[in-house]
mmCIF file with all atom_site columns, C-alpha atoms in Angstrom:
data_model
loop_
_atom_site.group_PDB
_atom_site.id
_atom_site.type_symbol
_atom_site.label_atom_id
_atom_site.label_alt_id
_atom_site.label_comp_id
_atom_site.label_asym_id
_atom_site.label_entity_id
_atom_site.label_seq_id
_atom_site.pdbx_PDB_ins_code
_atom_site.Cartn_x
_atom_site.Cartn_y
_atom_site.Cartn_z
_atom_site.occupancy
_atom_site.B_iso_or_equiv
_atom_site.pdbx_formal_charge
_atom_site.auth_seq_id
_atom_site.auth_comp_id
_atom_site.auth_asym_id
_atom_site.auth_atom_id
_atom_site.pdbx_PDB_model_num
ATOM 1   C CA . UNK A 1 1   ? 0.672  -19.037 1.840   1.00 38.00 ? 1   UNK A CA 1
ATOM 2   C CA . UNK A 1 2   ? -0.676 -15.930 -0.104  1.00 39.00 ? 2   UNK A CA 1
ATOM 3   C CA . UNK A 1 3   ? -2.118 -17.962 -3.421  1.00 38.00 ? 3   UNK A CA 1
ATOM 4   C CA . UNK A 1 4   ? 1.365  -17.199 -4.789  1.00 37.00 ? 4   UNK A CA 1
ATOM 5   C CA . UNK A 1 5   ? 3.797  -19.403 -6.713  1.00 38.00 ? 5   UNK A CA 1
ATOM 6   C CA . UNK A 1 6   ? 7.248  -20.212 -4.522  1.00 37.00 ? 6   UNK A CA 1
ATOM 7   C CA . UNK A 1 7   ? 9.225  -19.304 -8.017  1.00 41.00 ? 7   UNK A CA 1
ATOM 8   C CA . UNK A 1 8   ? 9.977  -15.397 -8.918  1.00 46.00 ? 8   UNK A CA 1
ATOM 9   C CA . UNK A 1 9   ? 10.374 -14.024 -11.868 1.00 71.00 ? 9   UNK A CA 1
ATOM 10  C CA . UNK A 1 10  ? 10.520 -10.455 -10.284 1.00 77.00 ? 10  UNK A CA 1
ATOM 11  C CA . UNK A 1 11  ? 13.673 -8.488  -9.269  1.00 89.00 ? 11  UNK A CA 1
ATOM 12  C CA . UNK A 1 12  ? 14.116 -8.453  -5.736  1.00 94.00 ? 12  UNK A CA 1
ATOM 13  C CA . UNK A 1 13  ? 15.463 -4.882  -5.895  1.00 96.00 ? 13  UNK A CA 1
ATOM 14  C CA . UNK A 1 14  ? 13.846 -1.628  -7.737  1.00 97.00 ? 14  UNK A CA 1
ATOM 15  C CA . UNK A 1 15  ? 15.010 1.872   -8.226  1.00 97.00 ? 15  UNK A CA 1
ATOM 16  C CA . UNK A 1 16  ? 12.695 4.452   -7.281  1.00 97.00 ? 16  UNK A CA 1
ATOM 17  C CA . UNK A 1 17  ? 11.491 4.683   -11.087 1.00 96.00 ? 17  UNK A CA 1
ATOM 18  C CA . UNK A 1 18  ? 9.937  1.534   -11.108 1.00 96.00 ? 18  UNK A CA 1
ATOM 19  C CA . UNK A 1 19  ? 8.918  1.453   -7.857  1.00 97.00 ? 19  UNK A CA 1
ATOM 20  C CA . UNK A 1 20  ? 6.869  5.091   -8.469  1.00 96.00 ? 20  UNK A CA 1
ATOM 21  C CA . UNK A 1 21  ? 4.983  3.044   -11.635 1.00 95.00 ? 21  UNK A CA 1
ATOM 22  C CA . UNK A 1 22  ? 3.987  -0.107  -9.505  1.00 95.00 ? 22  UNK A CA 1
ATOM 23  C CA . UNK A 1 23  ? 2.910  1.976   -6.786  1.00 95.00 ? 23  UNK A CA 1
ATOM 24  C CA . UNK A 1 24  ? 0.313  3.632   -9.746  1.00 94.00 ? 24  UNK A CA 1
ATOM 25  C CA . UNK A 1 25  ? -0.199 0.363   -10.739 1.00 94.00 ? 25  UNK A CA 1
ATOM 26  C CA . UNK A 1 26  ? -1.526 -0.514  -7.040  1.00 93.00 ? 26  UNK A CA 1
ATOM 27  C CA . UNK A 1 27  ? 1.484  -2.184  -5.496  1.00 95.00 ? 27  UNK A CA 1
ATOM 28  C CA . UNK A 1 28  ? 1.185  -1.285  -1.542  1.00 96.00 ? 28  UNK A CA 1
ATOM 29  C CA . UNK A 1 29  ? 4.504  -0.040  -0.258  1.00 98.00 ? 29  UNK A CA 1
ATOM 30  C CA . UNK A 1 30  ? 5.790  -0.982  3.747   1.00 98.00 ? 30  UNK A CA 1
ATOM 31  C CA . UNK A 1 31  ? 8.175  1.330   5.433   1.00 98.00 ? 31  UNK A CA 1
ATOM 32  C CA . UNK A 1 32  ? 10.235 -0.549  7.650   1.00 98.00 ? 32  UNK A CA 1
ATOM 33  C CA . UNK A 1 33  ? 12.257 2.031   9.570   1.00 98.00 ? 33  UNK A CA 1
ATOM 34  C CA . UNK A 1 34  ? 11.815 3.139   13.174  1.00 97.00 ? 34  UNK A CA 1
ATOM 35  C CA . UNK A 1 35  ? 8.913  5.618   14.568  1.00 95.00 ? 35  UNK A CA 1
ATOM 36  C CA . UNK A 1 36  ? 11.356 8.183   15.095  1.00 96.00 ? 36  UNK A CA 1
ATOM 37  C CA . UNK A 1 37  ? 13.136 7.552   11.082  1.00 96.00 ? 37  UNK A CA 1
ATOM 38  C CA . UNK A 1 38  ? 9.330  7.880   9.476   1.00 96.00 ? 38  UNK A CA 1
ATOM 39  C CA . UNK A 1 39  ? 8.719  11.134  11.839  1.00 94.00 ? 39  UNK A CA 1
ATOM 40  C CA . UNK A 1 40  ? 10.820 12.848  9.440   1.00 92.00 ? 40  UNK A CA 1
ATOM 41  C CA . UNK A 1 41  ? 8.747  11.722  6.498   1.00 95.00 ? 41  UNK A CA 1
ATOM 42  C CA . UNK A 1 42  ? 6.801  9.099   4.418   1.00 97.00 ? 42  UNK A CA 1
ATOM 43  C CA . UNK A 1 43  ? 6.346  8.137   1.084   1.00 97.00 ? 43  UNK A CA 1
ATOM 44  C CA . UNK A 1 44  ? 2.973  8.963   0.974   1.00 96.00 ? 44  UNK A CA 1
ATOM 45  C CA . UNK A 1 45  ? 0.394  6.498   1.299   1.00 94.00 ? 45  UNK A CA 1
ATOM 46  C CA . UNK A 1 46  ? 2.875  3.948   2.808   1.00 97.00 ? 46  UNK A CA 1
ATOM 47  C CA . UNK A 1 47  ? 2.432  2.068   5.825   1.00 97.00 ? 47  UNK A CA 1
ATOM 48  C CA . UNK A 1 48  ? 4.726  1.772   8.944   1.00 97.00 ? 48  UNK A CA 1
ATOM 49  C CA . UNK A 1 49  ? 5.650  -1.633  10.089  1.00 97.00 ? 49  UNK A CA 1
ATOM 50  C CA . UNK A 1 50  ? 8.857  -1.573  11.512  1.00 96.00 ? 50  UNK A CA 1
ATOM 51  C CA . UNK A 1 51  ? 11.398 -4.923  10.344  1.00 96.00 ? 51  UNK A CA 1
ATOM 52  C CA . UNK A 1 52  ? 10.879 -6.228  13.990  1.00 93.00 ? 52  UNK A CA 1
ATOM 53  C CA . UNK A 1 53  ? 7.483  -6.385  13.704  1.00 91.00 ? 53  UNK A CA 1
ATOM 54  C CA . UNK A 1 54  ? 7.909  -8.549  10.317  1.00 89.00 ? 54  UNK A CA 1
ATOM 55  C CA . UNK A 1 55  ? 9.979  -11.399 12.405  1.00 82.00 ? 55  UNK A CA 1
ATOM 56  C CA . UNK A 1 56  ? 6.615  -12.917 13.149  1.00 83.00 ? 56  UNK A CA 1
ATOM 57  C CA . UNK A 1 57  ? 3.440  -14.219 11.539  1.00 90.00 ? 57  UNK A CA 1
ATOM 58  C CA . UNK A 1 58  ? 3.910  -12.372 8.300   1.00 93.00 ? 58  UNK A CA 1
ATOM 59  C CA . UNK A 1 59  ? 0.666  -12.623 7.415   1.00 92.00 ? 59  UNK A CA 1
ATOM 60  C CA . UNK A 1 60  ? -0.738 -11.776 10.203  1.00 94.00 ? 60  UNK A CA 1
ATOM 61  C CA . UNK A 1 61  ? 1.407  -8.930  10.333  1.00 94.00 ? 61  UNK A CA 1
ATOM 62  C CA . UNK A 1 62  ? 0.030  -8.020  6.626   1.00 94.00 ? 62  UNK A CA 1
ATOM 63  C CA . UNK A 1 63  ? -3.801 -8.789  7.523   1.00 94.00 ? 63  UNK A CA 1
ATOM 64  C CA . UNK A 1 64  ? -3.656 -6.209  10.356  1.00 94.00 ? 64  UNK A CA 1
ATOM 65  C CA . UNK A 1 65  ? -2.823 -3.204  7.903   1.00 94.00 ? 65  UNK A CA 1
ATOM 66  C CA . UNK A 1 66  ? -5.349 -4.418  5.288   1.00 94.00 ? 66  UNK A CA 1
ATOM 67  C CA . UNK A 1 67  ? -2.237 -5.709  2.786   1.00 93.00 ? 67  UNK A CA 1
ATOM 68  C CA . UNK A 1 68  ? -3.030 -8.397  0.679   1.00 91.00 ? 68  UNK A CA 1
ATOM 69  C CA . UNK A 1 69  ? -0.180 -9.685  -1.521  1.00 88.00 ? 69  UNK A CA 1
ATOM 70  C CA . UNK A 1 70  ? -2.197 -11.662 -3.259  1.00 85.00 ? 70  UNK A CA 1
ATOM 71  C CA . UNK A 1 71  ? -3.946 -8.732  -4.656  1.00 86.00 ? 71  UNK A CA 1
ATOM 72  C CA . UNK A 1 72  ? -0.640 -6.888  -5.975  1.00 87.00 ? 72  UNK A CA 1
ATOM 73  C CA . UNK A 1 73  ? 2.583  -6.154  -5.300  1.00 93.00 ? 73  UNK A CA 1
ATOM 74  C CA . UNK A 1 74  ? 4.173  -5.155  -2.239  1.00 97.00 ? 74  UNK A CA 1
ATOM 75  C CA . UNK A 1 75  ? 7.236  -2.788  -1.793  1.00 98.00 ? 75  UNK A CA 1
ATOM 76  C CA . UNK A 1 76  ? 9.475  -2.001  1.236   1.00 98.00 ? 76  UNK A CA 1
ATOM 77  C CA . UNK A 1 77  ? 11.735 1.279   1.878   1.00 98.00 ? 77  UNK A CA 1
ATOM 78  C CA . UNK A 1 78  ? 13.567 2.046   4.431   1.00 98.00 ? 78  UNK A CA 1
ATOM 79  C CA . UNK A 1 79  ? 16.479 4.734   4.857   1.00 97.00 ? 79  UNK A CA 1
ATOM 80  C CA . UNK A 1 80  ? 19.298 3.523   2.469   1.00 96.00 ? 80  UNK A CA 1
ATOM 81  C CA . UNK A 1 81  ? 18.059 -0.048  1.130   1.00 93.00 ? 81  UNK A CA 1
ATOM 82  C CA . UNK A 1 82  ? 19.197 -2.279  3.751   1.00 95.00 ? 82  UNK A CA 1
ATOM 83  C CA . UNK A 1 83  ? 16.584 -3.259  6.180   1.00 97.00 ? 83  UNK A CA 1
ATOM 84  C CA . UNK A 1 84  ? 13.759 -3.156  3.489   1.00 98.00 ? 84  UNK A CA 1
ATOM 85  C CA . UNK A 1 85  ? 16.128 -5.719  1.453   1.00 97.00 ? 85  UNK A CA 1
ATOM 86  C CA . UNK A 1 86  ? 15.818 -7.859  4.647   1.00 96.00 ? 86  UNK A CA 1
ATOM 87  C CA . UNK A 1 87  ? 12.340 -6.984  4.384   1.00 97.00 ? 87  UNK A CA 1
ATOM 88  C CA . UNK A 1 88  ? 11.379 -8.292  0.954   1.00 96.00 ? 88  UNK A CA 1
ATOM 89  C CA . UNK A 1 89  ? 13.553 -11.432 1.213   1.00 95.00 ? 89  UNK A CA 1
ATOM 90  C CA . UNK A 1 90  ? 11.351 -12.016 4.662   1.00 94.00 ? 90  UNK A CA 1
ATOM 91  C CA . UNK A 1 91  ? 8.324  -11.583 2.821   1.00 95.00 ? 91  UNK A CA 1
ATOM 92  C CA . UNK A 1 92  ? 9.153  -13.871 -0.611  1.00 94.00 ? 92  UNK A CA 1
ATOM 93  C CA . UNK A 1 93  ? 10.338 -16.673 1.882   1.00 91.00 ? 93  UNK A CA 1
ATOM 94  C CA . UNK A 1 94  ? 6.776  -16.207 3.289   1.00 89.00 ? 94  UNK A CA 1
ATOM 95  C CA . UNK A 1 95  ? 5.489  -16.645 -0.004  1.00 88.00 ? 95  UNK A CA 1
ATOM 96  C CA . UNK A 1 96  ? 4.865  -13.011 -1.606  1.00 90.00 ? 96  UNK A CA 1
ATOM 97  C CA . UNK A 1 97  ? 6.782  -13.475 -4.826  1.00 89.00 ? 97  UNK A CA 1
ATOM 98  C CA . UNK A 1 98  ? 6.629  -10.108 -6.090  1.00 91.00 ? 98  UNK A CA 1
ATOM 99  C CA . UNK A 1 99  ? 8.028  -8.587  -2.927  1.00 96.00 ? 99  UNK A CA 1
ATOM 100 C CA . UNK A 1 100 ? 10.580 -6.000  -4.032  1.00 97.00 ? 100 UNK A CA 1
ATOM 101 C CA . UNK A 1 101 ? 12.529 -3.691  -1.670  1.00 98.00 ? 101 UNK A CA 1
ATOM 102 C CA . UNK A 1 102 ? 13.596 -0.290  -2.938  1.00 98.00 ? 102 UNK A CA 1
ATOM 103 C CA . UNK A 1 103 ? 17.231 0.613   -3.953  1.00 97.00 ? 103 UNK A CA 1
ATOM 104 C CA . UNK A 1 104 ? 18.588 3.680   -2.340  1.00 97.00 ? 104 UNK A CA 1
ATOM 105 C CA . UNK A 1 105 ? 15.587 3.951   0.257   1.00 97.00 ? 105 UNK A CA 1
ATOM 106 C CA . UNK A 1 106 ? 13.959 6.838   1.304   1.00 97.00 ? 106 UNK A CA 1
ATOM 107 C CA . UNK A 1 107 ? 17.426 8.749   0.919   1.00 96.00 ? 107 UNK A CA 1
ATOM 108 C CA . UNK A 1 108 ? 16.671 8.083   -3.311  1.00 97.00 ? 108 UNK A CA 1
ATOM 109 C CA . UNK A 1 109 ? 13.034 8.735   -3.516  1.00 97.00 ? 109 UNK A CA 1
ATOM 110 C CA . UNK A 1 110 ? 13.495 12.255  -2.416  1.00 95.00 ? 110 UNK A CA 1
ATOM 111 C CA . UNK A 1 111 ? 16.804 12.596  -4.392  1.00 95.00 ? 111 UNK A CA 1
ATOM 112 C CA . UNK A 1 112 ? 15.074 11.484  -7.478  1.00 94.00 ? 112 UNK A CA 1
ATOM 113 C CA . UNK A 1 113 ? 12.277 13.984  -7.206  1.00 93.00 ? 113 UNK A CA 1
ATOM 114 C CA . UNK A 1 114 ? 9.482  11.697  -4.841  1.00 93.00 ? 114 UNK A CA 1
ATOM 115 C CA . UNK A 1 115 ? 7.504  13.342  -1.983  1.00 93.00 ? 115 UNK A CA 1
ATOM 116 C CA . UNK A 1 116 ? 7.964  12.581  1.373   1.00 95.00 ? 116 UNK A CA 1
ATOM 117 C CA . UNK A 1 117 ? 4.584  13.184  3.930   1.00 93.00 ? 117 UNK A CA 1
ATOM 118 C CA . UNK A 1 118 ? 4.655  13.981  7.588   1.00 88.00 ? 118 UNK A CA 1
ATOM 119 C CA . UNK A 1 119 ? 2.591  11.704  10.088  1.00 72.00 ? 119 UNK A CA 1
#
């Protein structure tokens, strides 16, 4: 579906380590908590689409926030790891191989030293 092979050869989960140096690499990250979880704070230059929303037309879903896994990788955070597991299986099985999700959520990135923005 997105000009990507159906085999992966990338981990599904990432600590916040690797995730920081794919995200400077130009990997696009999704946070898929709630409005009122991401009112509290963002990893900055992430965008909100909630895992509801990704139940759908993924790429649809993906078009209409101007991601494009074809042209890199594309991470998902939530709180604690969880839903943004859920997440990143949703969007390999829709053919984004590189999909990752973030260990620890947003909980790690600020424990490990990551800023958090305000919407």
């Amino acid at each position: 579906m997105f000009g990507i092979g159906s085999s992966s050869k990338h981990p599904l989960d990432i600590d916040c380590k690797a995730a920081q140096q794919r995200l400077q690499q130009g990997a696009r990250m999704i946070d898929v908590r709630e409005a009122h979880e991401v009112a509290h704070g963002m990893v900055p230059g992430s965008v909100h689409i909630p895992l509801g929303t990704l139940a759908g037309d993924i790429a649809a879903v993906l078009a209409r926030h101007s991601i494009d896994p074809a042209a890199g990788d594309v991470l998902c955070i939530c709180a604690s790891g969880g839903r943004s597991r859920h997440a990143a299986m949703a969007l390999r099985h829709a053919g984004c191989e590189t999909a990752a999700s973030v260990m620890g959520g947003v909980m790690s990135w600020a424990a490990s030293g990551g800023t958090l923005t305000r919407r």
